[in-house]
């Protein structure tokens, strides 16, 4: 098992770019997903396989990875994007591990 | 439409047993892994366990191994999460989610593309 580290909070102005990082010493060559969770709702998959968007997820959401850090980028952030965001990766066996989550504030 | 419908909220006392359920529809239930994710009040997501209904193969997070039991009945497209003796610290929201196997370069993993609405479990004396 291992840990994934995310910043507790990120703030961005509407229309600007938000970047949320996820760090872990085993993230190199790992399979990373990102989930969005709004208050009182179930999580929603926004990025899978490091940089793929499910159908219905706006193009402003993108993912990337370099070394031990994965990044979720939201271009042209909208107020509706305000939510908690969680990265997730997979250890062997398989075992899923979530990051601690990042609260994105759009103001 | 692919859906996961979870059982209703539960209020239990410490030491009691509990089994919550998650019924899949709109897809071939036995062909996909399905698992459970815990979210304690005001906290983040924690991956607990998955099961492959086709052959009942299971995987557990070390944090939850021995604490809960995941099972499935493919004849009724339903997955379960079970406790034999609840603790107050089991108070949480529990989500079920369909896991889809994917590959990225040399690595493999699962993405959770469909989630249930969650089952609230409250354990209090």
mmCIF file of C-alpha atoms in Angstrom:
data_model
loop_
_atom_site.group_PDB
_atom_site.id
_atom_site.type_symbol
_atom_site.label_atom_id
_atom_site.label_comp_id
_atom_site.label_asym_id
_atom_site.label_seq_id
_atom_site.Cartn_x
_atom_site.Cartn_y
_atom_site.Cartn_z
ATOM 1 C CA UNK A 1 0.000 0.000 0.000
ATOM 2 C CA UNK A 2 1.119 3.554 -0.487
ATOM 3 C CA UNK A 3 -0.066 7.107 -0.109
ATOM 4 C CA UNK A 4 -1.092 9.782 -2.565
ATOM 5 C CA UNK A 5 -0.706 13.427 -1.579
ATOM 6 C CA UNK A 6 -2.950 16.225 -2.782
ATOM 7 C CA UNK A 7 -3.111 19.860 -1.707
ATOM 8 C CA UNK A 8 -6.076 20.317 0.656
ATOM 9 C CA UNK A 9 -7.382 23.298 -1.278
ATOM 10 C CA UNK A 10 -6.960 25.184 -4.531
ATOM 11 C CA UNK A 11 -8.588 28.482 -5.435
ATOM 12 C CA UNK A 12 -9.120 29.852 -8.918
ATOM 13 C CA UNK A 13 -10.983 32.718 -10.516
ATOM 14 C CA UNK A 14 -13.720 31.935 -13.037
ATOM 15 C CA UNK A 15 -12.275 31.526 -16.512
ATOM 16 C CA UNK A 16 -8.786 30.784 -15.256
ATOM 17 C CA UNK A 17 -6.917 27.473 -15.224
ATOM 18 C CA UNK A 18 -6.948 25.278 -12.144
ATOM 19 C CA UNK A 19 -4.279 22.662 -11.575
ATOM 20 C CA UNK A 20 -4.584 19.979 -8.903
ATOM 21 C CA UNK A 21 -1.583 17.774 -8.248
ATOM 22 C CA UNK A 22 -1.319 14.251 -6.926
ATOM 23 C CA UNK A 23 2.037 12.921 -5.761
ATOM 24 C CA UNK A 24 3.112 9.428 -4.825
ATOM 25 C CA UNK A 25 6.395 7.573 -4.979
ATOM 26 C CA UNK A 26 4.816 4.777 -7.035
ATOM 27 C CA UNK A 27 2.995 7.017 -9.476
ATOM 28 C CA UNK A 28 5.577 6.506 -12.171
ATOM 29 C CA UNK A 29 3.936 4.249 -14.766
ATOM 30 C CA UNK A 30 0.795 4.024 -12.617
ATOM 31 C CA UNK A 31 -2.776 4.016 -13.806
ATOM 32 C CA UNK A 32 -4.334 7.230 -12.490
ATOM 33 C CA UNK A 33 -7.967 8.335 -12.370
ATOM 34 C CA UNK A 34 -9.599 11.516 -11.112
ATOM 35 C CA UNK A 35 -13.024 11.877 -9.509
ATOM 36 C CA UNK A 36 -15.158 14.930 -8.821
ATOM 37 C CA UNK A 37 -17.502 15.006 -5.851
ATOM 38 C CA UNK A 38 -19.958 17.797 -5.168
ATOM 39 C CA UNK A 39 -21.583 18.165 -1.736
ATOM 40 C CA UNK A 40 -24.196 15.524 -1.060
ATOM 41 C CA UNK A 41 -23.502 13.689 -4.312
ATOM 42 C CA UNK A 42 -21.736 10.521 -5.386
ATOM 43 C CA UNK A 43 -18.304 10.848 -6.973
ATOM 44 C CA UNK A 44 -18.113 11.220 -10.742
ATOM 45 C CA UNK A 45 -15.256 9.964 -12.907
ATOM 46 C CA UNK A 46 -13.682 12.872 -14.820
ATOM 47 C CA UNK A 47 -10.375 11.389 -16.010
ATOM 48 C CA UNK A 48 -9.309 7.759 -16.455
ATOM 49 C CA UNK A 49 -6.158 6.104 -17.728
ATOM 50 C CA UNK A 50 -4.196 9.234 -16.826
ATOM 51 C CA UNK A 51 -5.589 11.497 -19.548
ATOM 52 C CA UNK A 52 -8.877 10.173 -20.976
ATOM 53 C CA UNK A 53 -12.246 11.821 -20.461
ATOM 54 C CA UNK A 54 -15.450 9.764 -20.146
ATOM 55 C CA UNK A 55 -18.298 10.779 -22.403
ATOM 56 C CA UNK A 56 -20.172 13.730 -21.012
ATOM 57 C CA UNK A 57 -17.163 15.266 -19.264
ATOM 58 C CA UNK A 58 -16.331 18.693 -20.723
ATOM 59 C CA UNK A 59 -13.138 19.149 -22.740
ATOM 60 C CA UNK A 60 -11.860 21.669 -20.198
ATOM 61 C CA UNK A 61 -10.916 18.715 -17.961
ATOM 62 C CA UNK A 62 -7.581 17.095 -18.780
ATOM 63 C CA UNK A 63 -5.030 14.918 -17.045
ATOM 64 C CA UNK A 64 -1.291 14.532 -17.320
ATOM 65 C CA UNK A 65 1.508 12.761 -15.535
ATOM 66 C CA UNK A 66 5.220 13.348 -15.105
ATOM 67 C CA UNK A 67 7.450 11.300 -12.867
ATOM 68 C CA UNK A 68 5.805 10.833 -9.492
ATOM 69 C CA UNK A 69 3.172 13.518 -10.014
ATOM 70 C CA UNK A 70 -0.168 13.418 -11.800
ATOM 71 C CA UNK A 71 -2.051 16.624 -12.525
ATOM 72 C CA UNK A 72 -5.700 17.397 -13.183
ATOM 73 C CA UNK A 73 -6.096 20.588 -15.170
ATOM 74 C CA UNK A 74 -9.340 22.469 -15.595
ATOM 75 C CA UNK A 75 -9.103 25.114 -18.311
ATOM 76 C CA UNK A 76 -11.564 27.983 -18.275
ATOM 77 C CA UNK A 77 -12.848 26.952 -14.845
ATOM 78 C CA UNK A 78 -16.544 27.527 -14.246
ATOM 79 C CA UNK A 79 -18.388 27.993 -10.989
ATOM 80 C CA UNK A 80 -20.040 24.607 -11.546
ATOM 81 C CA UNK A 81 -16.589 23.009 -11.243
ATOM 82 C CA UNK A 82 -16.413 23.890 -7.564
ATOM 83 C CA UNK A 83 -16.120 20.511 -5.852
ATOM 84 C CA UNK A 84 -13.777 18.089 -4.131
ATOM 85 C CA UNK A 85 -11.400 16.266 -6.462
ATOM 86 C CA UNK A 86 -9.739 12.950 -5.705
ATOM 87 C CA UNK A 87 -6.951 11.215 -7.549
ATOM 88 C CA UNK A 88 -6.745 7.466 -7.420
ATOM 89 C CA UNK A 89 -4.065 4.993 -8.426
ATOM 90 C CA UNK A 90 -3.599 1.251 -8.208
ATOM 91 C CA UNK A 91 -1.090 -0.809 -6.334
ATOM 92 C CA UNK A 92 -0.507 -4.483 -7.014
ATOM 93 C CA UNK A 93 -3.061 -7.223 -6.293
ATOM 94 C CA UNK A 94 -4.957 -4.811 -7.238
ATOM 95 C CA UNK A 95 -5.508 -2.366 -4.431
ATOM 96 C CA UNK A 96 -7.005 1.028 -5.049
ATOM 97 C CA UNK A 97 -5.637 4.061 -3.236
ATOM 98 C CA UNK A 98 -7.238 7.509 -3.133
ATOM 99 C CA UNK A 99 -5.522 10.790 -2.488
ATOM 100 C CA UNK A 100 -6.792 12.842 0.415
ATOM 101 C CA UNK A 101 -8.831 15.089 -1.849
ATOM 102 C CA UNK A 102 -8.581 18.727 -2.919
ATOM 103 C CA UNK A 103 -11.328 21.265 -2.395
ATOM 104 C CA UNK A 104 -11.537 23.476 -5.458
ATOM 105 C CA UNK A 105 -12.967 26.919 -4.808
ATOM 106 C CA UNK A 106 -13.967 29.097 -7.742
ATOM 107 C CA UNK A 107 -14.209 32.734 -6.734
ATOM 108 C CA UNK B 1 -29.060 2.828 -18.710
ATOM 109 C CA UNK B 2 -26.381 1.396 -16.455
ATOM 110 C CA UNK B 3 -27.398 1.810 -12.819
ATOM 111 C CA UNK B 4 -26.352 0.744 -9.367
ATOM 112 C CA UNK B 5 -29.135 0.915 -6.784
ATOM 113 C CA UNK B 6 -28.091 0.708 -3.165
ATOM 114 C CA UNK B 7 -30.088 -0.315 -0.123
ATOM 115 C CA UNK B 8 -31.419 2.259 2.290
ATOM 116 C CA UNK B 9 -29.920 3.962 5.305
ATOM 117 C CA UNK B 10 -29.180 1.855 8.357
ATOM 118 C CA UNK B 11 -29.013 2.707 12.059
ATOM 119 C CA UNK B 12 -27.398 0.027 14.186
ATOM 120 C CA UNK B 13 -25.915 -0.501 17.625
ATOM 121 C CA UNK B 14 -22.288 -1.459 18.274
ATOM 122 C CA UNK B 15 -21.801 -5.195 18.052
ATOM 123 C CA UNK B 16 -24.687 -5.754 15.658
ATOM 124 C CA UNK B 17 -24.272 -7.296 12.220
ATOM 125 C CA UNK B 18 -25.200 -5.665 8.948
ATOM 126 C CA UNK B 19 -25.338 -6.456 5.240
ATOM 127 C CA UNK B 20 -25.894 -3.691 2.695
ATOM 128 C CA UNK B 21 -26.578 -4.260 -0.977
ATOM 129 C CA UNK B 22 -25.980 -2.832 -4.429
ATOM 130 C CA UNK B 23 -28.053 -4.014 -7.381
ATOM 131 C CA UNK B 24 -26.748 -3.536 -10.893
ATOM 132 C CA UNK B 25 -28.861 -3.139 -13.994
ATOM 133 C CA UNK B 26 -28.406 -2.228 -17.640
ATOM 134 C CA UNK B 27 -25.223 -4.244 -18.119
ATOM 135 C CA UNK B 28 -23.825 -7.749 -17.821
ATOM 136 C CA UNK B 29 -23.313 -7.792 -14.048
ATOM 137 C CA UNK B 30 -21.079 -10.846 -13.904
ATOM 138 C CA UNK B 31 -18.602 -9.405 -16.436
ATOM 139 C CA UNK B 32 -17.422 -6.427 -14.361
ATOM 140 C CA UNK B 33 -15.687 -6.067 -11.031
ATOM 141 C CA UNK B 34 -17.772 -4.187 -8.496
ATOM 142 C CA UNK B 35 -16.563 -2.682 -5.273
ATOM 143 C CA UNK B 36 -17.155 -0.516 -2.240
ATOM 144 C CA UNK B 37 -15.793 2.859 -1.189
ATOM 145 C CA UNK B 38 -16.131 4.353 2.286
ATOM 146 C CA UNK B 39 -16.511 8.020 3.124
ATOM 147 C CA UNK B 40 -16.552 8.887 6.793
ATOM 148 C CA UNK B 41 -18.333 12.095 7.812
ATOM 149 C CA UNK B 42 -16.473 15.104 6.458
ATOM 150 C CA UNK B 43 -13.619 12.949 5.195
ATOM 151 C CA UNK B 44 -12.231 11.642 1.907
ATOM 152 C CA UNK B 45 -12.823 8.517 -0.123
ATOM 153 C CA UNK B 46 -11.348 5.164 0.905
ATOM 154 C CA UNK B 47 -11.242 2.154 -1.406
ATOM 155 C CA UNK B 48 -12.334 -0.963 0.456
ATOM 156 C CA UNK B 49 -12.735 -4.051 -1.696
ATOM 157 C CA UNK B 50 -13.859 -5.444 -5.036
ATOM 158 C CA UNK B 51 -15.425 -8.650 -6.267
ATOM 159 C CA UNK B 52 -15.769 -10.242 -9.680
ATOM 160 C CA UNK B 53 -19.300 -11.666 -9.698
ATOM 161 C CA UNK B 54 -18.456 -14.114 -12.469
ATOM 162 C CA UNK B 55 -16.293 -16.259 -10.185
ATOM 163 C CA UNK B 56 -16.509 -14.430 -6.815
ATOM 164 C CA UNK B 57 -12.812 -13.545 -6.871
ATOM 165 C CA UNK B 58 -12.187 -10.811 -4.285
ATOM 166 C CA UNK B 59 -9.561 -8.225 -3.424
ATOM 167 C CA UNK B 60 -9.389 -6.202 -0.205
ATOM 168 C CA UNK B 61 -7.549 -3.126 0.916
ATOM 169 C CA UNK B 62 -5.244 -4.137 3.807
ATOM 170 C CA UNK B 63 -7.058 -1.505 5.871
ATOM 171 C CA UNK B 64 -10.349 -3.378 5.533
ATOM 172 C CA UNK B 65 -9.219 -6.994 5.240
ATOM 173 C CA UNK B 66 -10.838 -8.947 8.065
ATOM 174 C CA UNK B 67 -13.123 -6.037 8.969
ATOM 175 C CA UNK B 68 -15.734 -6.493 6.249
ATOM 176 C CA UNK B 69 -16.801 -9.156 3.774
ATOM 177 C CA UNK B 70 -17.684 -8.470 0.161
ATOM 178 C CA UNK B 71 -19.890 -10.927 -1.708
ATOM 179 C CA UNK B 72 -22.133 -11.085 -4.749
ATOM 180 C CA UNK B 73 -25.076 -13.049 -6.088
ATOM 181 C CA UNK B 74 -24.839 -12.929 -9.854
ATOM 182 C CA UNK B 75 -28.260 -14.554 -10.256
ATOM 183 C CA UNK B 76 -29.833 -11.342 -8.953
ATOM 184 C CA UNK B 77 -27.070 -8.941 -10.062
ATOM 185 C CA UNK B 78 -26.397 -7.828 -6.509
ATOM 186 C CA UNK B 79 -23.239 -7.150 -4.554
ATOM 187 C CA UNK B 80 -23.055 -6.979 -0.767
ATOM 188 C CA UNK B 81 -20.901 -5.570 1.974
ATOM 189 C CA UNK B 82 -21.191 -7.231 5.359
ATOM 190 C CA UNK B 83 -20.075 -6.608 8.939
ATOM 191 C CA UNK B 84 -20.268 -9.216 11.674
ATOM 192 C CA UNK B 85 -19.803 -6.802 14.567
ATOM 193 C CA UNK B 86 -20.207 -3.104 13.922
ATOM 194 C CA UNK B 87 -18.227 -0.389 15.677
ATOM 195 C CA UNK B 88 -19.016 3.281 16.063
ATOM 196 C CA UNK B 89 -16.087 3.966 13.729
ATOM 197 C CA UNK B 90 -17.983 2.181 10.926
ATOM 198 C CA UNK B 91 -20.327 5.161 10.776
ATOM 199 C CA UNK B 92 -19.967 6.409 7.218
ATOM 200 C CA UNK B 93 -21.422 6.639 3.762
ATOM 201 C CA UNK B 94 -20.704 3.567 1.663
ATOM 202 C CA UNK B 95 -20.728 3.754 -2.126
ATOM 203 C CA UNK B 96 -20.686 0.863 -4.541
ATOM 204 C CA UNK B 97 -19.045 1.418 -7.910
ATOM 205 C CA UNK B 98 -18.544 -0.566 -11.094
ATOM 206 C CA UNK B 99 -14.864 -1.116 -11.840
ATOM 207 C CA UNK B 100 -13.696 -1.271 -15.449
ATOM 208 C CA UNK B 101 -10.275 -2.696 -16.234
ATOM 209 C CA UNK B 102 -8.005 -0.450 -18.256
ATOM 210 C CA UNK B 103 -4.413 -0.272 -19.393
ATOM 211 C CA UNK B 104 -2.013 2.630 -19.728
ATOM 212 C CA UNK B 105 1.358 1.741 -21.149
ATOM 213 C CA UNK B 106 2.806 -0.944 -18.939
ATOM 214 C CA UNK B 107 0.403 -0.321 -16.079
ATOM 215 C CA UNK B 108 -3.102 -1.570 -15.449
ATOM 216 C CA UNK B 109 -5.866 -0.467 -13.186
ATOM 217 C CA UNK B 110 -9.572 0.090 -12.884
ATOM 218 C CA UNK B 111 -11.715 3.121 -13.309
ATOM 219 C CA UNK B 112 -15.038 3.459 -11.502
ATOM 220 C CA UNK B 113 -17.441 4.648 -14.141
ATOM 221 C CA UNK B 114 -20.804 4.098 -12.461
ATOM 222 C CA UNK B 115 -21.539 4.784 -8.806
ATOM 223 C CA UNK B 116 -24.485 4.113 -6.566
ATOM 224 C CA UNK B 117 -26.059 6.942 -4.572
ATOM 225 C CA UNK B 118 -24.590 5.650 -1.344
ATOM 226 C CA UNK B 119 -25.850 3.942 1.803
ATOM 227 C CA UNK B 120 -25.532 5.773 5.098
ATOM 228 C CA UNK B 121 -24.594 3.544 8.010
ATOM 229 C CA UNK B 122 -24.884 4.984 11.511
ATOM 230 C CA UNK B 123 -23.589 2.976 14.438
ATOM 231 C CA UNK B 124 -24.501 4.403 17.817
ATOM 232 C CA UNK B 125 -25.484 3.118 21.215
#
